[in-house]
Short mmCIF file of C-alpha atoms in Angstrom, two decimals:
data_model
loop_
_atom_site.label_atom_id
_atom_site.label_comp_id
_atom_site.label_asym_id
_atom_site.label_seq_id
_atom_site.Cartn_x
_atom_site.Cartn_y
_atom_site.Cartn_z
CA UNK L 1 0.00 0.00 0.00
CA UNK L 2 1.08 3.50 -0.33
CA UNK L 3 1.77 5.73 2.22
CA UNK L 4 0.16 8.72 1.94
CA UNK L 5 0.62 12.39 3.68
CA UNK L 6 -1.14 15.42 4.24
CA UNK L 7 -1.53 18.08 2.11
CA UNK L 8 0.74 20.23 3.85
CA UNK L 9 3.50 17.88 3.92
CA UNK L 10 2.73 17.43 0.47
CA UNK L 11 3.16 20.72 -0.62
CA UNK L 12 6.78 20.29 1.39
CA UNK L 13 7.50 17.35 -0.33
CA UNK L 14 6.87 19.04 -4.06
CA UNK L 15 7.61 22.34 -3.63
CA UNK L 16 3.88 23.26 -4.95
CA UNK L 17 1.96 25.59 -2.23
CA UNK L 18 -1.29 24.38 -0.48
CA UNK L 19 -3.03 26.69 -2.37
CA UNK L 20 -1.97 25.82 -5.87
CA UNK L 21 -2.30 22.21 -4.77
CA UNK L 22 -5.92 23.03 -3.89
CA UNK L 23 -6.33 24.92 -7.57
CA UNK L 24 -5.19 22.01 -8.85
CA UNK L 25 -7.50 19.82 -7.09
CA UNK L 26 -10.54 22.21 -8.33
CA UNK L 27 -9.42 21.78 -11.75
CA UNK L 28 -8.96 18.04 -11.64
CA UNK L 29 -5.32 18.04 -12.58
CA UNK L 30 -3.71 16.77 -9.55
CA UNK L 31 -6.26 15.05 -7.57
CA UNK L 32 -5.38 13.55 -3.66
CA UNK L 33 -6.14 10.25 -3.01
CA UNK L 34 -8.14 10.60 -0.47
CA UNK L 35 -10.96 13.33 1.43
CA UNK L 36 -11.32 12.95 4.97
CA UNK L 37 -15.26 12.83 4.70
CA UNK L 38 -15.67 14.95 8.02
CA UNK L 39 -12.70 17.23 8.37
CA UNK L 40 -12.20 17.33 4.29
CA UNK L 41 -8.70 17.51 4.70
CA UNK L 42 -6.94 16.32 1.70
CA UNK L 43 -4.42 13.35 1.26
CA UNK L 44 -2.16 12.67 -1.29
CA UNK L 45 -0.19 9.86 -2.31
CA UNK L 46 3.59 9.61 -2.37
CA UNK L 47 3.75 7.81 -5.41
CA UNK L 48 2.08 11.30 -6.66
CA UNK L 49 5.30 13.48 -5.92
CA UNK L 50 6.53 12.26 -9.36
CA UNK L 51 3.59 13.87 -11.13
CA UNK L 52 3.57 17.34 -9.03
CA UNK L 53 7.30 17.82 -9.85
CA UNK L 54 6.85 17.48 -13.75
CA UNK L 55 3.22 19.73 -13.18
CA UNK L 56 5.65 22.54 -12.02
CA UNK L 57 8.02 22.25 -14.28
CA UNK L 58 5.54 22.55 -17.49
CA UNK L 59 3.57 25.42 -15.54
CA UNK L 60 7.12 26.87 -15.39
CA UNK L 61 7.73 26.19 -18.99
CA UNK L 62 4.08 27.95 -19.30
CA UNK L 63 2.56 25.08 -20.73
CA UNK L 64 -1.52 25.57 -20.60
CA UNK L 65 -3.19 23.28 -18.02
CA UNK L 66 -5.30 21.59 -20.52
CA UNK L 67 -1.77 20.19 -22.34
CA UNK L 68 -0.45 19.25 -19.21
CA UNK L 69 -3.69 17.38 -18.64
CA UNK L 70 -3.11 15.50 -21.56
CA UNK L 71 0.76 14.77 -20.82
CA UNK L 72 -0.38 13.41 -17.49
CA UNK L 73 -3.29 11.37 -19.07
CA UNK L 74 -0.58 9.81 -21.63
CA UNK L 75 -1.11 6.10 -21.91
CA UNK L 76 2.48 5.62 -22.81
CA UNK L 77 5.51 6.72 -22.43
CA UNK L 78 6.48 7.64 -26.59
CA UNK L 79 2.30 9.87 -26.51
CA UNK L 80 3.82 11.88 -23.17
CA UNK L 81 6.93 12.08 -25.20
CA UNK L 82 5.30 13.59 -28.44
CA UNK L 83 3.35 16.28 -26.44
CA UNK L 84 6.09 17.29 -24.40
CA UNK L 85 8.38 17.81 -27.65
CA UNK L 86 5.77 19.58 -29.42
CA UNK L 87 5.55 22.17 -26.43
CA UNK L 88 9.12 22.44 -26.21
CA UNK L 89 9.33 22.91 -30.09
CA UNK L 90 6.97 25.93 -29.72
CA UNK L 91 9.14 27.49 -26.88
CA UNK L 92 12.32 27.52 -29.13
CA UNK L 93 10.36 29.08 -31.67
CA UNK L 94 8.74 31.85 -29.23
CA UNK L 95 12.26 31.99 -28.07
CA UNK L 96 14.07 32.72 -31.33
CA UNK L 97 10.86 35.76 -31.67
CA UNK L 98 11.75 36.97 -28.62
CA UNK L 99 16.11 37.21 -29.94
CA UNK L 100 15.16 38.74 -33.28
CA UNK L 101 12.98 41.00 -31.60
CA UNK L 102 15.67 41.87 -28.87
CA UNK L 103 18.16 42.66 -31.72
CA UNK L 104 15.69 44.70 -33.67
CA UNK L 105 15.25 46.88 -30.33
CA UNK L 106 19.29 47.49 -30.06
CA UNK L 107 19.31 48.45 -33.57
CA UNK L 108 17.05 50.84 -33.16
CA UNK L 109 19.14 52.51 -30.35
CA UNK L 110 21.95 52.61 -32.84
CA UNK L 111 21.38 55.43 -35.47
CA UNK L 112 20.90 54.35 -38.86
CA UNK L 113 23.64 55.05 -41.59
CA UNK L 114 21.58 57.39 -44.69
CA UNK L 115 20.00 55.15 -47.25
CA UNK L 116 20.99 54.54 -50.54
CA UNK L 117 17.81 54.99 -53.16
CA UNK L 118 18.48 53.85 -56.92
CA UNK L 119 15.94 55.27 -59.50
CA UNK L 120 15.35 52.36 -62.59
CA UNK L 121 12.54 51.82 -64.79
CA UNK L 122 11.14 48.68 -64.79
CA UNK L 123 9.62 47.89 -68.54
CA UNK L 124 6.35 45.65 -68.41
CA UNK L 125 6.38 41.81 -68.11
CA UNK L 126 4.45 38.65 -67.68
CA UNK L 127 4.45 36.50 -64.35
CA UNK L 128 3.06 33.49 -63.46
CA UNK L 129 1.85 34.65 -60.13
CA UNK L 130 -0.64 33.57 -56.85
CA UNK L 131 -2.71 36.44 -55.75
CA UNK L 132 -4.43 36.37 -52.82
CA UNK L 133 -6.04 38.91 -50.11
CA UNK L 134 -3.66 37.61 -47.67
CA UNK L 135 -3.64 39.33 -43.96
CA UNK L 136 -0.16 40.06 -42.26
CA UNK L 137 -0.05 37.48 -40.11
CA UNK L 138 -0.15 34.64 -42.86
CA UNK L 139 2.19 36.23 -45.12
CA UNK L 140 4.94 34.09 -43.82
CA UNK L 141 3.63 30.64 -44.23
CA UNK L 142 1.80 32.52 -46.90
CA UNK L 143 5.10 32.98 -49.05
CA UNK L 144 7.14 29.80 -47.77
CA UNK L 145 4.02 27.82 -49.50
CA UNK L 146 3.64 30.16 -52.90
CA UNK L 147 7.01 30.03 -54.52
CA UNK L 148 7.69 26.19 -53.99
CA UNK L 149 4.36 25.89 -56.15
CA UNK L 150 5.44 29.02 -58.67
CA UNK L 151 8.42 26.97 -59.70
CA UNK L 152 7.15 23.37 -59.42
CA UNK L 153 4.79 24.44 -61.85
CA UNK L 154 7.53 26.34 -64.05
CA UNK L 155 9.42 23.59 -63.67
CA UNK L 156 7.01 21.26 -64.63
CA UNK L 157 6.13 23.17 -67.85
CA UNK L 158 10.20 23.34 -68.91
CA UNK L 159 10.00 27.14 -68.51
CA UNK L 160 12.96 28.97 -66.59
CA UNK L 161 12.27 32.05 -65.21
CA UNK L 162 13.24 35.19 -66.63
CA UNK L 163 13.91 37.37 -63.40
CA UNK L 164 13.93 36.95 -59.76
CA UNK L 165 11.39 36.24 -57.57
CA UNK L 166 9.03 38.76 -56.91
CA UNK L 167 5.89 40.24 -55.11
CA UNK L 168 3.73 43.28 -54.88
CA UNK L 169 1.58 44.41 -51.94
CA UNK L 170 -1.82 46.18 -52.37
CA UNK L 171 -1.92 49.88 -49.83
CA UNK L 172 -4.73 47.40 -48.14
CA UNK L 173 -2.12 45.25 -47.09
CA UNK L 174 -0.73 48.42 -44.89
CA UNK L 175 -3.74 50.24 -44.77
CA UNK L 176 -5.88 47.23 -42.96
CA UNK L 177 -3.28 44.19 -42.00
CA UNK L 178 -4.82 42.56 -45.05
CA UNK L 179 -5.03 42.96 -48.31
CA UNK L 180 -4.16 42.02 -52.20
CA UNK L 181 -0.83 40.26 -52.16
CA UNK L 182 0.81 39.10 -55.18
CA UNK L 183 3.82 36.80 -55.51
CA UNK L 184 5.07 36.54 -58.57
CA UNK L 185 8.23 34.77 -61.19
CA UNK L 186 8.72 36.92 -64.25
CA UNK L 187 8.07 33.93 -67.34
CA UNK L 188 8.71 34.49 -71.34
CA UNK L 189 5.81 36.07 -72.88
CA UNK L 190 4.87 33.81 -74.81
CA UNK L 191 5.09 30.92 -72.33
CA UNK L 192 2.64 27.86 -72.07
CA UNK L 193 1.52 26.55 -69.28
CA UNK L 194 -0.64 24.20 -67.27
CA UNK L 195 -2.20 26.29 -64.43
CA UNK L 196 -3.12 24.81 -61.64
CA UNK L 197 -6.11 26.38 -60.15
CA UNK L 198 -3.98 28.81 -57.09
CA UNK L 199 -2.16 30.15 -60.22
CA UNK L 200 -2.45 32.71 -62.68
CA UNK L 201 -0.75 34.91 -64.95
CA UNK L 202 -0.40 38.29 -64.99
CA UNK L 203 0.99 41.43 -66.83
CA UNK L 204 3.08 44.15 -63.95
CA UNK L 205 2.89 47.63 -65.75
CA UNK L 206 6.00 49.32 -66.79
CA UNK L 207 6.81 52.01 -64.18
CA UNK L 208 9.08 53.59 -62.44
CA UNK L 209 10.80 52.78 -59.37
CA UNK L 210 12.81 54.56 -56.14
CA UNK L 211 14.65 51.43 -54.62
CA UNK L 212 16.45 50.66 -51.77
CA UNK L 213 18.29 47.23 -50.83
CA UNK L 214 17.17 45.82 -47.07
CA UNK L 215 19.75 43.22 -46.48
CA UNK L 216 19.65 40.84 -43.48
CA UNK L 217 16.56 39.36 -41.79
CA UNK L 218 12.83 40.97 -41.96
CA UNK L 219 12.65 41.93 -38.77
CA UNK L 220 13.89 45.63 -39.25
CA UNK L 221 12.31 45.45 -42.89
CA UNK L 222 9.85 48.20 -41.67
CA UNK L 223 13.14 50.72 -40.93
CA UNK L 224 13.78 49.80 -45.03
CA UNK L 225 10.39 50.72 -45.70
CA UNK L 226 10.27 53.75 -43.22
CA UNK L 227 13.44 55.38 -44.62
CA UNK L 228 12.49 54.67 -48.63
CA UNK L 229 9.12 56.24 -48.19
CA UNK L 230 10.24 59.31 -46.63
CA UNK L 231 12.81 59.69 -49.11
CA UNK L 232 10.44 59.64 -52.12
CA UNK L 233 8.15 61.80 -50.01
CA UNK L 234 10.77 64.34 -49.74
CA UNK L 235 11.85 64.30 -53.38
CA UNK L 236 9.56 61.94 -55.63
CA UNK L 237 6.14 61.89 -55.75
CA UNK L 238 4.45 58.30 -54.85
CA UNK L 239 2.22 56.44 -56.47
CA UNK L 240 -0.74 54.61 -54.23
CA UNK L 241 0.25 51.63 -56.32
CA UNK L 242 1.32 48.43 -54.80
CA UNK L 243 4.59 48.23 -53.38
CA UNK L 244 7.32 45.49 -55.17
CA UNK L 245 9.72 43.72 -53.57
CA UNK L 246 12.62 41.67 -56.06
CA UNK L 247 14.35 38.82 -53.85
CA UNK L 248 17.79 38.84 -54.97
CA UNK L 249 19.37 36.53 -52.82
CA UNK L 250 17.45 34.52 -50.61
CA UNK L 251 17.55 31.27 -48.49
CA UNK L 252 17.67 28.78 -51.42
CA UNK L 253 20.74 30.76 -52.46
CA UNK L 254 22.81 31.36 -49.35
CA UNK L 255 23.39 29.73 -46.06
CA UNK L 256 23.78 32.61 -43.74
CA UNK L 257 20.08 34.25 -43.43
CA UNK L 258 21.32 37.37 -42.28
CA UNK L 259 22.82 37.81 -45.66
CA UNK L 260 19.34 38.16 -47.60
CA UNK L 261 18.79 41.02 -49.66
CA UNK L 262 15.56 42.46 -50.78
CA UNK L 263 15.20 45.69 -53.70
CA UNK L 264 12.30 47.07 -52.25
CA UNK L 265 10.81 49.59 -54.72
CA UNK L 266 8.83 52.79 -54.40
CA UNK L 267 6.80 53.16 -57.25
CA UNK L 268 6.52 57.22 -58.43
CA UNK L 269 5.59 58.93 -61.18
CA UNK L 270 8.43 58.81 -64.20
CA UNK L 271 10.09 62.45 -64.19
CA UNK L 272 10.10 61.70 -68.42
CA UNK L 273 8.21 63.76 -70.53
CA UNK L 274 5.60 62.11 -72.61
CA UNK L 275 6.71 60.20 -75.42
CA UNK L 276 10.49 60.17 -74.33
CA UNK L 277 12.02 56.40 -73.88
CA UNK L 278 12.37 54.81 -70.33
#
């Protein structure tokens, strides 16, 4: 039989207070063994201490009671293993946010060297492209699932692409934390191919462009944006057309991530007269 002790020693014995045992007791994830049916004093067994210690460990690893339910509730050993993993797997991730987001806060504090803007006009082309209204949020997993399925299906019809990777973003997008998002690879115009039904393609208008390069990750990509915009505000005059970006280099390219580089370009109105040649 096992022996069994009172709540208070129990609380000694796990390092979890009386009160949070009794919380846990209310919400049925650590129950005692036994209620003294006149006193109502609680009684737990020893062979429970094993179970407290890994409940405060996950609450300190801020795992939500209901998971912890389920790790405790784990017929085996390998399902208790899974869920634990998973959790652990979402803490590195939350973890890496919180570094990036860390760094992006010291580079703030350091002042930013001018930006370099390149003017270029960009002649019209065709692009096999997915648009979506796509909120910012998504855009991530948004992205990491449109180009593998841009060139699968280039590379399906035997087309190479004729220009970099691409994608425009509606004002919407900025405006409203959704909005028309296009991601785009420039194809030959007179290319044939099989569309699947995500896909289209479409025709990006010739215009002109203020551009800046935003190397490095995407967390300081809005410092990129910040510093182009108020550059063409200050000398150009913008168009409320749909932002492009051209992905130079990226992570199918180059092993070090903090090595990307993005042209992101303004679009303005063309400073040549009417009928002149871009």
């Amino acid at each position: 039989m096992t022996a069994t002790v009172s709540i208070g020693e129990f609380a000694r014995l796990t390092y979890l207070s009386v009160k949070t045992l009794r919380y846990y007791h209310e919400v049925e994830l650590l129950e005692p063994v036994a209620i003294d049916a006149g006193s109502g004093y609680r009684r737990y067994g020893i062979d429970q201490v094993g179970q407290a210690h890994l409940i405060r460990r996950l609450r300190g690893l801020d795992m939500p009671l209901p998971e912890i339910k389920a790790v405790l509730a784990a017929s085996d050993t390998e399902s208790r293993d899974a869920a634990l993993r998973a959790h652990l797997g979402r803490m590195e991730a939350e973890l890496q946010r919180t570094q990036s987001v860390v760094a992006s806060l010291r580079s703030l504090l350091t002042p930013a060297a001018p930006i370099a803007v390149e003017y270029r006009s960009i002649p019209a082309f065709p692009a096999l492209a997915r648009v979506d209204s796509v909120t910012r949020d998504a855009i991530g997993d948004w992205c990491a699932a449109a180009y593998p399925l841009l060139h699968e299906t280039l590379a399906a019809a035997n087309i190479a692409p004729t220009g970099v990777d691409g994608a425009t973003y509606s004002m919407e997008f900025f405006e409203n934390d959704a909005g028309e998002v296009a991601a785009f690879v420039p194809i030959p115009p007179d290319a044939r191919i099989a569309l699947p039904d995500e896909l289209s393609i479409i025709e990006l208008p010739a215009r002109r462009f203020a551009i800046a390069v935003h190397s490095g990750p995407f967390d300081d990509f809005d410092r990129t944006y910040g510093a182009l915009g108020s550059h063409v505000a200050e000398y150009d005059i913008a168009l409320a057309e749909p932002v492009r970006e051209l992905y130079v280099l990226g992570p199918g390219e180059i092993d070090d991530p903090t090595a990307y580089r993005t042209e992101v370009c303004w679009p303005i109105r063309s400073a040549l007269k009417e009928g002149e040649s871009q």
